Coordinates of C-alpha atoms in Angstrom, one line a residue:
X1496 CA 206.1 357.0 204.0
X1497 CA 207.4 356.3 200.6
X1498 CA 207.0 352.7 199.5
X1499 CA 210.3 350.7 199.5
X1500 CA 210.5 350.4 195.7
X1501 CA 214.2 351.2 195.6
X1502 CA 215.1 348.5 198.0
X1503 CA 213.2 346.0 196.0
X1504 CA 215.1 347.1 192.9
X1505 CA 218.4 346.7 194.7
X1506 CA 217.5 343.2 196.0
X1507 CA 216.5 342.0 192.5
X1508 CA 219.6 343.6 190.9
X1509 CA 221.9 341.7 193.3
X1510 CA 219.9 338.5 192.7
X1511 CA 220.5 338.8 188.9
X1512 CA 224.2 339.6 189.4
X1513 CA 224.0 343.0 187.8
X1514 CA 226.3 345.8 188.9
X1515 CA 224.8 349.3 189.6
X1516 CA 226.7 350.7 186.7
X1517 CA 225.4 348.0 184.3
X1518 CA 221.8 348.5 185.3
X1519 CA 222.1 352.3 185.1
X1520 CA 223.6 352.0 181.6
X1521 CA 220.8 349.6 180.5
X1522 CA 218.0 352.0 181.6
X1523 CA 219.8 355.2 180.5
X1524 CA 220.5 356.9 183.9
X1525 CA 223.7 357.6 185.9
X1526 CA 224.9 355.1 188.5
X1527 CA 224.7 357.9 191.1
X1528 CA 221.0 358.5 190.4
X1529 CA 220.4 354.7 190.5
X1530 CA 222.1 354.6 193.9
X1531 CA 219.8 357.3 195.2
X1532 CA 216.8 355.3 193.9
X1533 CA 218.0 352.1 195.5
X1534 CA 218.4 353.8 198.8
X1535 CA 214.8 355.1 198.5
X1536 CA 216.0 358.7 198.4
X1537 CA 214.4 359.4 195.0
X1538 CA 210.9 358.7 193.9
X1539 CA 210.5 356.6 190.8
X1540 CA 207.7 356.1 188.3
X1541 CA 206.6 356.3 184.7
X1542 CA 208.7 355.1 181.9
X1543 CA 211.9 354.8 184.0
X1544 CA 210.1 352.4 186.4
X1545 CA 208.9 350.4 183.3
X1546 CA 212.4 350.2 181.9
X1547 CA 213.9 349.0 185.2
X1548 CA 211.1 346.5 185.6
X1549 CA 211.6 345.1 182.1
X1550 CA 215.4 344.8 182.6
X1551 CA 215.1 343.0 186.0
X1552 CA 212.1 340.9 185.0
X1553 CA 209.8 342.5 187.6
X1554 CA 206.1 343.2 187.1
X1555 CA 205.0 346.8 187.7
X1556 CA 202.6 345.5 190.4
X1557 CA 205.6 344.1 192.2
X1558 CA 207.4 347.5 191.9
X1559 CA 204.5 349.7 192.8
X1560 CA 205.0 349.1 196.5
X1561 CA 201.3 349.1 197.2
X1562 CA 201.4 345.9 199.3
X1563 CA 204.5 346.9 201.1
X1564 CA 203.2 350.4 201.8
X1565 CA 200.1 348.9 203.4
X1566 CA 202.3 346.7 205.6
X1567 CA 204.4 349.7 206.6
X1568 CA 201.2 351.6 207.5
X1569 CA 199.8 348.8 209.6
X1570 CA 203.2 348.3 211.5
X1571 CA 203.3 352.1 212.2
X1572 CA 199.8 351.8 213.6
X1573 CA 200.8 348.8 215.7
X1574 CA 203.8 350.7 217.1
X1575 CA 201.5 353.6 217.9
X1576 CA 199.3 351.4 220.1
X1577 CA 199.6 352.2 223.8
X1578 CA 200.7 348.6 224.4
X1579 CA 203.8 349.4 222.4
X1580 CA 204.8 352.4 224.5
X1581 CA 208.5 352.7 224.9
X1582 CA 209.4 350.7 221.9
X1583 CA 211.4 352.9 219.5
X1584 CA 211.4 351.7 215.8
X1585 CA 212.6 354.3 213.3
X1586 CA 210.5 354.7 210.1
X1587 CA 213.5 353.8 207.9
X1588 CA 213.9 350.6 209.9
X1589 CA 210.2 349.7 209.3
X1590 CA 210.6 350.3 205.6
X1591 CA 213.8 348.2 205.4
X1592 CA 212.2 345.4 207.3
X1593 CA 209.2 345.2 205.0
X1594 CA 211.3 345.6 201.9
X1595 CA 213.9 342.9 202.9
X1596 CA 211.4 340.5 204.6
X1597 CA 208.0 341.2 203.0
X1598 CA 206.5 338.0 204.5
X1599 CA 207.5 339.2 208.0
X1600 CA 205.5 342.4 207.2
X1601 CA 202.5 340.4 206.2
X1602 CA 202.8 338.2 209.3
X1603 CA 202.9 341.3 211.6
X1604 CA 199.9 342.8 209.7
X1605 CA 197.9 339.6 210.3
X1606 CA 198.9 339.4 214.0
X1607 CA 197.9 343.0 214.5
X1608 CA 194.5 342.3 212.9
X1609 CA 194.0 339.4 215.3
X1610 CA 195.0 341.6 218.2
X1611 CA 192.5 344.2 217.1
X1612 CA 189.7 341.6 216.8
X1613 CA 190.5 340.1 220.2
X1614 CA 190.6 343.6 221.8
X1615 CA 187.2 344.4 220.2
X1616 CA 185.8 341.1 221.4
X1617 CA 186.9 341.8 224.9
X1618 CA 185.4 345.3 224.8
X1619 CA 182.2 343.8 223.5
X1620 CA 182.0 341.4 226.4
X1621 CA 182.8 344.1 228.9
X1622 CA 180.0 346.2 227.5
X1623 CA 177.6 343.2 227.7
X1624 CA 178.5 342.5 231.3
X1625 CA 177.7 346.1 232.0
X1626 CA 174.5 346.5 230.0
X1627 CA 172.9 343.1 229.2
X1628 CA 170.1 342.7 231.8
X1629 CA 169.6 338.9 231.2
X1630 CA 173.3 338.3 231.6
X1631 CA 173.5 340.4 234.7
X1632 CA 170.5 338.5 236.2
X1633 CA 172.2 335.1 235.5
X1634 CA 175.5 336.2 237.0
X1635 CA 173.7 337.4 240.1
X1636 CA 171.9 334.1 240.4
X1637 CA 175.3 332.3 240.2
X1638 CA 176.8 334.6 242.9
X1639 CA 173.8 334.2 245.2
X1640 CA 174.0 330.4 244.9
X1641 CA 177.7 330.4 245.6
X1642 CA 177.2 332.7 248.6
X1643 CA 174.5 330.4 250.0
X1644 CA 176.7 327.3 249.7
X1645 CA 179.7 329.1 251.2
X1646 CA 177.6 330.3 254.2
X1647 CA 176.3 326.9 255.0
X1648 CA 179.7 325.3 254.5
X1649 CA 181.2 327.7 256.9
X1650 CA 178.6 326.8 259.6
X1651 CA 179.4 323.1 259.2
X1652 CA 183.1 323.8 259.4
X1653 CA 183.2 326.1 262.4
X1654 CA 180.3 324.7 264.5
X1655 CA 181.4 321.3 265.9
X1656 CA 178.3 320.7 268.0
X1657 CA 175.5 321.0 265.5
X1658 CA 172.5 318.8 266.2
X1659 CA 172.1 316.0 263.8
X1660 CA 168.8 317.3 262.5
X1661 CA 170.3 320.7 261.7
X1662 CA 173.3 319.1 260.1
X1663 CA 171.0 317.1 257.8
X1664 CA 169.1 320.2 257.0
X1665 CA 172.3 322.1 256.1
X1666 CA 173.5 319.2 253.9
X1667 CA 170.1 319.3 252.1
X1668 CA 170.5 323.1 251.6
X1669 CA 174.0 322.6 250.1
X1670 CA 172.6 319.9 247.8
X1671 CA 169.7 322.1 246.7
X1672 CA 171.9 325.2 246.2
X1673 CA 174.4 323.1 244.2
X1674 CA 171.7 321.9 241.9
X1675 CA 170.5 325.5 241.5
X1676 CA 174.1 326.6 240.8
X1677 CA 174.5 323.9 238.2
X1678 CA 171.3 324.9 236.5
X1679 CA 172.3 328.6 236.5
X1680 CA 175.7 327.8 235.1
X1681 CA 174.1 325.7 232.4
X1682 CA 171.8 328.5 231.4
X1683 CA 174.7 330.9 231.4
X1684 CA 176.8 328.7 229.2
X1685 CA 173.8 328.1 226.8
X1686 CA 173.2 331.8 226.6
X1687 CA 176.9 332.5 225.7
X1688 CA 176.8 329.6 223.1
X1689 CA 173.6 331.0 221.6
X1690 CA 174.8 334.5 221.3
X1691 CA 178.3 333.5 220.2
X1692 CA 176.8 331.4 217.4
X1693 CA 175.0 334.5 216.0
X1694 CA 177.9 336.9 216.7
X1695 CA 179.7 338.1 213.5
X1696 CA 183.4 338.4 213.3
X1697 CA 184.6 341.8 214.3
X1698 CA 186.0 343.0 211.0
X1699 CA 184.7 341.2 207.9
X1700 CA 184.6 344.6 206.2
X1701 CA 188.2 345.3 207.1
X1702 CA 189.2 341.9 205.8
X1703 CA 187.5 342.7 202.5
X1704 CA 189.0 346.2 202.3
X1705 CA 192.5 344.8 202.7
X1706 CA 191.9 342.2 199.9
X1707 CA 190.6 344.9 197.5
X1708 CA 193.5 347.2 198.3
X1709 CA 195.9 344.3 197.6
X1710 CA 194.4 344.1 194.1
X1711 CA 194.7 347.9 193.7
X1712 CA 190.9 348.0 193.4
X1713 CA 191.1 346.7 189.9
X1714 CA 189.8 343.3 188.6
X1715 CA 190.6 342.8 184.9
X1716 CA 188.4 339.6 184.7
X1717 CA 185.4 341.5 186.0
X1718 CA 186.1 344.3 183.5
X1719 CA 185.9 341.7 180.7
X1720 CA 182.6 340.3 182.2
X1721 CA 181.2 343.8 182.3
X1722 CA 182.1 344.4 178.6
X1723 CA 180.4 341.1 177.6
X1724 CA 177.2 341.9 179.6
X1725 CA 177.1 345.5 178.2
X1726 CA 176.9 344.0 174.7
X1727 CA 173.6 342.5 175.6
X1728 CA 172.1 346.1 175.8
X1729 CA 172.2 347.7 172.3
X1730 CA 170.6 350.8 173.7
X1731 CA 171.9 353.0 176.5
X1732 CA 171.4 351.5 180.0
X1733 CA 168.3 352.9 181.5
X1734 CA 165.8 352.0 184.2
X1735 CA 163.4 350.9 181.5
X1736 CA 165.9 348.6 179.7
X1737 CA 167.2 347.1 182.9
X1738 CA 163.6 346.5 184.2
X1739 CA 162.8 344.7 181.0
X1740 CA 166.0 342.6 181.1
X1741 CA 165.5 341.7 184.8
X1742 CA 161.9 340.6 184.1
X1743 CA 162.8 338.7 180.9
X1744 CA 166.0 337.0 182.0
X1745 CA 165.3 336.3 185.7
X1746 CA 161.6 337.0 186.4
X1747 CA 162.4 339.9 188.6
X1748 CA 160.1 342.8 188.7
X1749 CA 161.1 346.4 189.8
X1750 CA 158.4 348.1 192.0
X1751 CA 157.9 351.0 194.3
X1752 CA 157.5 350.5 198.0
X1753 CA 154.2 351.5 199.5
X1754 CA 154.7 354.8 201.4
X1755 CA 153.5 353.3 204.7
X1756 CA 156.0 350.4 204.5
X1757 CA 158.0 350.3 207.8
X1758 CA 161.6 349.8 206.8
X1759 CA 164.8 351.9 207.1
X1760 CA 166.0 350.5 203.8
X1761 CA 165.7 352.7 200.7
X1762 CA 165.8 349.7 198.4
X1763 CA 166.1 345.9 198.7
X1764 CA 165.6 342.7 196.8
X1765 CA 162.8 340.5 198.2
X1766 CA 163.9 337.0 197.2
X1767 CA 160.6 335.5 198.3
X1768 CA 158.6 337.5 195.8
X1769 CA 161.4 338.1 193.3
X1770 CA 161.0 341.8 193.5
X1771 CA 163.5 344.7 193.6
X1772 CA 161.7 347.4 195.7
X1773 CA 162.5 351.1 195.9
X1774 CA 161.3 354.0 197.9
X1775 CA 160.0 356.8 195.7
X1776 CA 162.8 359.1 197.1
X1777 CA 165.6 357.0 195.6
X1778 CA 167.5 359.0 193.0
X1779 CA 167.6 357.9 189.4
X1780 CA 171.3 357.2 189.5
X1781 CA 170.9 355.0 192.6
X1782 CA 167.9 353.2 191.2
X1783 CA 169.7 352.4 187.9
X1784 CA 172.9 351.3 189.7
X1785 CA 171.0 348.9 191.9
X1786 CA 169.2 347.4 188.9
X1787 CA 172.5 347.0 187.0
X1788 CA 174.1 345.5 190.1
X1789 CA 171.3 342.9 190.6
X1790 CA 171.5 342.0 186.9
X1791 CA 175.3 341.5 187.2
X1792 CA 174.9 339.5 190.3
X1793 CA 172.5 337.2 188.5
X1794 CA 174.1 337.0 185.1
X1795 CA 177.7 336.8 186.2
X1796 CA 177.4 334.8 189.4
X1797 CA 180.1 332.2 188.5
X1798 CA 182.7 334.9 187.6
X1799 CA 181.9 336.9 190.7
X1800 CA 182.2 333.8 193.0
X1801 CA 185.5 332.9 191.3
X1802 CA 186.8 336.4 192.0
X1803 CA 185.5 336.3 195.6
X1804 CA 187.3 332.9 196.1
X1805 CA 190.6 334.4 194.8
X1806 CA 190.4 337.1 197.6
X1807 CA 191.0 334.4 200.2
X1808 CA 188.9 336.0 202.9
X1809 CA 188.6 334.7 206.4
X1810 CA 184.8 334.4 207.1
X1811 CA 181.5 333.7 205.5
X1812 CA 180.4 337.3 206.4
X1813 CA 183.4 338.7 204.5
X1814 CA 182.6 336.5 201.5
X1815 CA 179.0 337.7 201.5
X1816 CA 180.2 341.3 201.5
X1817 CA 182.7 340.6 198.8
X1818 CA 180.0 339.0 196.5
X1819 CA 178.0 342.3 196.7
X1820 CA 181.1 344.4 196.3
X1821 CA 182.2 342.5 193.1
X1822 CA 178.6 342.7 191.7
X1823 CA 178.8 346.5 192.3
X1824 CA 182.2 346.5 190.6
X1825 CA 180.7 344.9 187.5
X1826 CA 177.8 347.3 187.6
X1827 CA 180.1 350.3 187.7
X1828 CA 182.1 348.9 184.8
X1829 CA 178.9 348.3 182.8
X1830 CA 177.6 351.8 183.4
X1831 CA 181.0 353.4 182.8
X1832 CA 182.9 351.3 180.3
X1833 CA 186.6 351.5 180.7
X1834 CA 188.0 352.9 177.4
X1835 CA 185.2 355.4 176.9
X1836 CA 185.2 356.5 180.5
X1837 CA 188.9 357.0 180.5
X1838 CA 188.7 359.0 177.3
X1839 CA 186.0 361.3 178.6
X1840 CA 187.8 361.7 182.0
X1841 CA 190.9 362.9 180.2
X1842 CA 188.8 365.2 177.9
X1843 CA 186.9 366.7 180.9
X1844 CA 190.1 366.8 183.0
X1845 CA 188.6 364.5 185.6
X1846 CA 185.6 366.8 186.4
X1847 CA 183.6 364.3 188.4
X1848 CA 180.3 366.2 188.3
X1849 CA 180.6 366.5 184.5
X1850 CA 181.4 362.7 184.2
X1851 CA 178.4 362.0 186.4
X1852 CA 176.0 364.0 184.2
X1853 CA 177.4 362.4 181.1
X1854 CA 176.9 358.8 182.4
X1855 CA 173.9 359.3 184.6
X1856 CA 175.7 358.4 187.8
X1857 CA 176.0 360.0 191.2
X1858 CA 179.1 361.9 192.3
X1859 CA 180.2 359.0 194.5
X1860 CA 179.7 356.4 191.7
X1861 CA 181.6 358.5 189.2
X1862 CA 184.5 359.1 191.7
X1863 CA 184.7 355.5 192.7
X1864 CA 184.9 354.3 189.1
X1865 CA 188.0 356.5 188.6
X1866 CA 189.7 354.7 191.6
X1867 CA 189.3 351.4 189.8
X1868 CA 191.0 352.4 186.6
X1869 CA 194.4 350.7 186.9
X1870 CA 194.6 348.8 183.7
X1871 CA 198.3 348.3 182.6
X1872 CA 199.2 350.7 179.9
X1873 CA 195.9 352.6 180.2
X1874 CA 195.8 354.0 183.7
X1875 CA 193.8 357.0 184.7
X1876 CA 195.1 359.5 187.2
X1877 CA 195.8 357.5 190.3
X1878 CA 193.3 358.6 192.9
X1879 CA 193.0 357.6 196.6
X1880 CA 189.4 357.5 198.0
X1881 CA 187.9 357.9 201.4
X1882 CA 184.5 358.4 202.9
X1883 CA 183.5 359.7 206.3
X1884 CA 180.1 359.6 208.1
X1885 CA 178.8 362.5 210.2
X1886 CA 180.6 361.2 213.2
X1887 CA 183.9 361.3 211.3
X1888 CA 184.4 357.6 211.1
X1889 CA 186.2 356.5 207.9
X1890 CA 185.1 353.9 205.4
X1891 CA 185.9 352.9 201.8
X1892 CA 189.6 353.5 202.3
X1893 CA 191.6 353.1 199.0
X1894 CA 195.1 354.5 199.6
X1895 CA 197.9 355.4 197.2
X1896 CA 201.7 354.8 197.6
X1897 CA 202.9 357.5 200.0
X1898 CA 199.4 358.4 201.1
X1899 CA 198.9 357.0 204.6
X1900 CA 195.3 356.3 205.5
X1901 CA 194.5 354.9 209.0
X1902 CA 193.5 351.3 209.0
X1903 CA 190.6 352.0 211.4
X1904 CA 188.9 354.9 213.3
X1905 CA 189.4 358.5 212.3
X1906 CA 191.8 360.5 210.1
X1907 CA 193.7 363.8 210.4
X1908 CA 191.4 366.7 211.6
X1909 CA 193.1 368.9 209.0
X1910 CA 192.0 366.9 206.0
X1911 CA 189.3 368.6 203.9
X1912 CA 187.0 365.6 204.4
X1913 CA 186.3 367.1 207.9
X1914 CA 185.8 370.6 206.5
X1915 CA 182.9 370.2 204.0
X1916 CA 180.0 372.4 204.8
X1917 CA 177.0 370.3 203.8
X1918 CA 176.4 371.6 200.3
X1919 CA 177.9 370.6 197.0
X1920 CA 180.9 373.0 197.4
X1921 CA 184.4 371.4 197.0
X1922 CA 187.0 371.9 199.6
X1923 CA 190.5 371.7 198.1
X1924 CA 193.8 371.4 199.8
X1925 CA 197.5 370.9 198.9
X1926 CA 198.6 368.7 201.8
X1927 CA 202.1 367.7 202.8
X1928 CA 202.5 364.4 204.8
X1929 CA 205.3 363.9 207.4
X1930 CA 207.4 362.0 204.9
X1931 CA 207.4 364.9 202.5
X1932 CA 204.8 363.4 200.1
X1933 CA 202.5 366.1 198.7
X1934 CA 198.9 365.4 197.5
X1935 CA 196.0 367.4 196.2
X1936 CA 193.0 366.5 198.4
X1937 CA 189.5 367.4 197.3
X1938 CA 186.3 366.8 199.4
X1939 CA 182.6 367.4 199.3
X1940 CA 179.4 366.3 201.0
X1941 CA 177.1 363.7 199.4
X1942 CA 173.6 363.2 200.8
X1943 CA 170.8 360.7 200.1
X1944 CA 167.3 361.9 199.3
X1945 CA 164.8 362.0 202.2
X1946 CA 161.5 360.1 201.6
X1947 CA 159.6 362.0 204.3
X1948 CA 159.8 364.9 206.7
X1949 CA 160.8 362.5 209.5
X1950 CA 163.4 360.7 207.5
X1951 CA 167.0 361.5 208.5
X1952 CA 168.8 360.7 205.3
X1953 CA 172.4 359.5 205.5
X1954 CA 175.0 362.1 204.7
X1955 CA 178.7 361.5 204.0
X1956 CA 181.8 363.4 203.0
X1957 CA 183.8 362.0 200.2
X1958 CA 187.5 362.8 199.7
X1959 CA 189.8 362.0 196.7
X1960 CA 193.5 362.4 196.7
X1961 CA 196.1 362.5 193.9
X1962 CA 199.8 362.9 193.9
X1963 CA 200.7 366.5 193.1
X1964 CA 202.7 365.3 190.0
X1965 CA 199.3 364.4 188.4
X1966 CA 197.2 367.3 189.9
X1967 CA 197.5 369.6 186.8
X1968 CA 195.7 367.0 184.7
X1969 CA 192.6 367.7 186.8
X1970 CA 190.2 370.7 187.0
X1971 CA 190.7 370.7 190.7
X1972 CA 194.2 372.1 190.5
X1973 CA 193.0 375.2 188.6
X1974 CA 193.8 378.5 190.4
X1975 CA 195.8 376.7 193.1
X1976 CA 199.5 377.3 193.6
X1977 CA 200.9 373.8 193.4
X1978 CA 204.3 375.0 194.4
X1979 CA 203.0 376.0 197.8
X1980 CA 204.4 374.0 200.6
X1981 CA 201.0 372.8 201.5
X1982 CA 199.1 372.2 204.8
X1983 CA 201.2 370.0 207.1
X1984 CA 198.9 367.0 207.8
X1985 CA 199.3 363.4 208.9
X1986 CA 197.5 360.1 208.7
X1987 CA 195.9 360.3 212.2
X1988 CA 196.9 361.7 215.6
X1989 CA 198.0 358.3 216.8
X1990 CA 200.3 357.8 213.9
X1991 CA 201.5 361.4 213.3
X1992 CA 205.0 362.5 214.3
X1993 CA 204.0 366.2 214.4
X1994 CA 204.1 366.6 218.2
X1995 CA 203.6 370.4 218.0
X1996 CA 200.3 370.3 216.0
X1997 CA 197.7 372.4 217.7
X1998 CA 194.9 370.0 216.5
X1999 CA 196.4 366.9 218.1
X2000 CA 193.8 364.9 220.1
X2001 CA 195.9 361.9 221.0
X2002 CA 199.6 361.3 221.6
X2003 CA 201.3 358.4 220.0
X2004 CA 203.3 355.9 221.9

């Protein structure tokens, strides 16, 4: 669904006391066209959006509609939940609600997150009740004690002529079973307390994703930090120069893991020995990126922690994830400096493989850097980003205005991210979403190196998306008819209104 930019323009215009005709004259368009924009019937962007923003005193970030589009998407997903079955809420009404009352949209988003977390917790406990042998044993002990107490109590209640000796024996039995029941319940409570204290919140990663999306995946202060750190390396960044810098500045050595080391990790930092350890199978691009990331984490810790604090996350786990993510952001900006990378991206028409070769990065690293390039006045082609594992579950969601990506779970089966064939071949698609938005989607498989015959290396599919109005600036639009209607797709089966789709796996509410 298109972000409610027009409604925001209308609201701000009325607040300032401007008539439609006056604003239209000020920005050089007709009042009729402005009326269509304000009713969200015409998309707006580029210089016209800048002129309107300047005339109304609105920042472009406020007019981009990214935050509102995210709220709209979450509310759509909420209404698609089976619990909401029978509640009819038109898409236009959702858009108007979020545009007129943005805080209400944020509140509904947070409530839905809490509902998702609570549902996941309930499902987790149900699974534990079914599969945890220790918990099952404790519950059986409790039930057996209760049954014994009840049986003895029934005898005492219904047998009036019980000999005194038997009555005393029954009372002793009740006392003994009650003590046993108390002990069993104490053990059960302690077990729950112990496991609850180590249980992580359900969605720290989702919490972080939402915060990054709210910042449009761009952090100017970290870009500046990366520029300053990059100046410390007069030579090109390389494994050799980073190893020397880590050793000299922080006493960290970079070493190879012994082949017989039993660990599923391909690289990790051992704080105890101050060593960054790699398997021999780790690619050069990954090795260099991890070294730069660790250097950034050490050298720019204060700036990274300040940025993490500004995200206002809701758990220590989310903050820990954010610290690593922000260090990775600085690393990407160090390896692919903004101005030079943007210049090369335009020169190479956003050929990600060519950019990766030029900067010594992997395909995913080069692609992800493009997504972060949102500097005012110097933006790259706006790309959305998505990654799927072999089971199809989505991660690293970075949407665009009008590009609906599901908040959790799986996406549309017709997306090219589900049609990659395991090699380096691109799958391209002109896609049309239910609201009429059209995007160029490109996807390919990315795989990690195996370190042995028995190693099952992780494999993912990565998909990028750009609005069709920008597609011809990229090599990926070559030999594609961009005027073609496109493949009719949706965000996910649960959220998609295309009831006649032959690929539908789930009906929405």
